[in-house]
Amino acid sequence: MRSHLPRIEISLSQIRDNTRLLTELYGQKGVSLMGVSKAVLGNPAVAEAMIQGGVKFIADSRIENIQRMKLAGIAAQFVLLRTALSQAESVIESVDISLNTEIETIQKLAYFAKAHQKTHQIILMVELGDLREGILPCDLPQFIRETLTLSHIKIAGIGCNLACYGGVKPDGRNMHKLSKLAAEIEKTFQIRLDIVSGGNSANYDWYQSGQAIGKVNNLRLGESIFLGREIVNRKAIPGLHTHAFQLIAEVIESKKKPSLPVGEICQDAFGNVPKFEDRGICRRAIVALGRQDVLVSGLESSSQIEILGASSDHIILNDPNHRLQVGDEVSFNLDYGALLTAMTSPFIKKQLNR
Ligand SMILES: *Cc1c(COP(=O)(O)O)cnc(C)c1O
């Protein structure tokens, strides 16, 4: 039987290995991990591989992904990374812990938690400079005071998210600030915060720097588990697999063509006016994959093959050694953006390898 093209090949054993190494590394200082499944759309087999690798929590930003995993029988504590007011009732039904920053949303969660006779746990996200989600530290005490008046809601902890929107690096200063806030909350309100979630795959350098981790006892990791990298400098983490996902596409044309287009140059299919360098006649190949499927700038092929450009359905490759024939398969490594888009494309088959 021929394999479907294009396809993304997913190595479950490599994801399990990566998760195990990371749970052991972070576990040395008592930091638990949430395996973040959004880049794989909550693929149940991938979630299972992360659980086998040692994570207790599976976190996702989309409730549909969590529902998919639960339906498939995945047993874990499910964490929702992004909570919308309109989804409050489904959150109560499907999620154990949700990340929150708005009191209206938490009130709505409390309302439905009561209706469903459940206690819902929340992590309050604090703004520490990256300017994505977060309660401002100065507003935190009043926020907690109001939250504590709600029944059926338990504050499981606090957290922060850096290096996402503002590109702010997790360091000793912002991590100390988070620890200090946690300590102040515990003291002021006489409550225990089980979870102090310090961030994501960008926290690796801070953790490895040997500074005190304070009260930080959790991280939420996607990219490090899937691609084996930290994300401040996008360096590979020693011992981790960096090719657990491979995107395979089919060559549909292989010809010699000039490197300069012929005729007057206008806008391309995406509204850009392309520029070209004259490299004479080149051996080029086209693969049946395009910008509708994947963030092409996040693809990387072997050293002899260069990606020249792409339109919605075609990627043009420079193939100087003429290795590619019609019908051949070309394999690409992916960065996080390419992984996210390829997993979301309905045209790309997801092939799970043990
Ligand atoms: C996506 C996401 C993560 C995971 O980030 P990685 O860089 O993939 O480790 C963690 N926390 C939140 C809130 C997220 O939205």
PDB file of C-alpha atoms and ligand atoms in Angstrom, residues 36 38 61 81 99 125 132-133 160-161 164 199-202 220-224 231 336, ligand 1:
ATOM      1  CA  VAL A  36       1.093  21.352  25.827  1.00  0.00           C
ATOM      2  CA  LYS A  38      -2.127  22.585  20.956  1.00  0.00           C
ATOM      3  CA  SER A  61      -5.496  26.457  24.424  1.00  0.00           C
ATOM      4  CA  LEU A  81      -4.594  27.705  28.608  1.00  0.00           C
ATOM      5  CA  LEU A  99      -5.951  29.793  33.210  1.00  0.00           C
ATOM      6  CA  MET A 125      -2.034  34.500  35.143  1.00  0.00           C
ATOM      7  CA  ARG A 132       0.066  39.129  26.505  1.00  0.00           C
ATOM      8  CA  GLU A 133      -2.407  37.784  29.070  1.00  0.00           C
ATOM      9  CA  CYS A 160       2.956  33.835  33.975  1.00  0.00           C
ATOM     10  CA  ASN A 161       3.735  33.627  30.304  1.00  0.00           C
ATOM     11  CA  CYS A 164       5.351  35.010  23.417  1.00  0.00           C
ATOM     12  CA  GLY A 199       6.350  29.724  31.856  1.00  0.00           C
ATOM     13  CA  ASN A 200       7.020  27.693  28.751  1.00  0.00           C
ATOM     14  CA  SER A 201       9.841  26.329  26.595  1.00  0.00           C
ATOM     15  CA  ALA A 202      11.601  29.703  26.916  1.00  0.00           C
ATOM     16  CA  ARG A 220       4.065  24.335  30.455  1.00  0.00           C
ATOM     17  CA  LEU A 221       6.043  22.840  27.568  1.00  0.00           C
ATOM     18  CA  GLY A 222       5.105  22.355  23.936  1.00  0.00           C
ATOM     19  CA  GLU A 223       8.028  23.156  21.664  1.00  0.00           C
ATOM     20  CA  SER A 224      10.723  21.602  23.882  1.00  0.00           C
ATOM     21  CA  ILE A 231      13.001  29.041  22.439  1.00  0.00           C
ATOM     22  CA  TYR A 336       6.974  25.466  15.578  1.00  0.00           C
TER      23      TYR A 336
HETATM   24  C1  LIG B   1       1.326  27.641  23.938  1.00  0.00           C
HETATM   25  C2  LIG B   1       1.494  27.925  25.357  1.00  0.00           C
HETATM   26  C3  LIG B   1       2.530  27.303  26.077  1.00  0.00           C
HETATM   27  C4  LIG B   1       3.535  26.379  25.457  1.00  0.00           C
HETATM   28  O1  LIG B   1       4.540  27.103  24.850  1.00  0.00           O
HETATM   29  P1  LIG B   1       5.848  26.409  24.237  1.00  0.00           P
HETATM   30  O2  LIG B   1       6.675  27.556  23.853  1.00  0.00           O
HETATM   31  O3  LIG B   1       5.401  25.601  23.078  1.00  0.00           O
HETATM   32  O4  LIG B   1       6.472  25.598  25.289  1.00  0.00           O
HETATM   33  C5  LIG B   1       2.609  27.584  27.429  1.00  0.00           C
HETATM   34  N1  LIG B   1       1.739  28.424  28.036  1.00  0.00           N
HETATM   35  C6  LIG B   1       0.740  29.037  27.380  1.00  0.00           C
HETATM   36  C7  LIG B   1      -0.171  29.950  28.123  1.00  0.00           C
HETATM   37  C8  LIG B   1       0.582  28.816  26.019  1.00  0.00           C
HETATM   38  O5  LIG B   1      -0.415  29.433  25.367  1.00  0.00           O
END
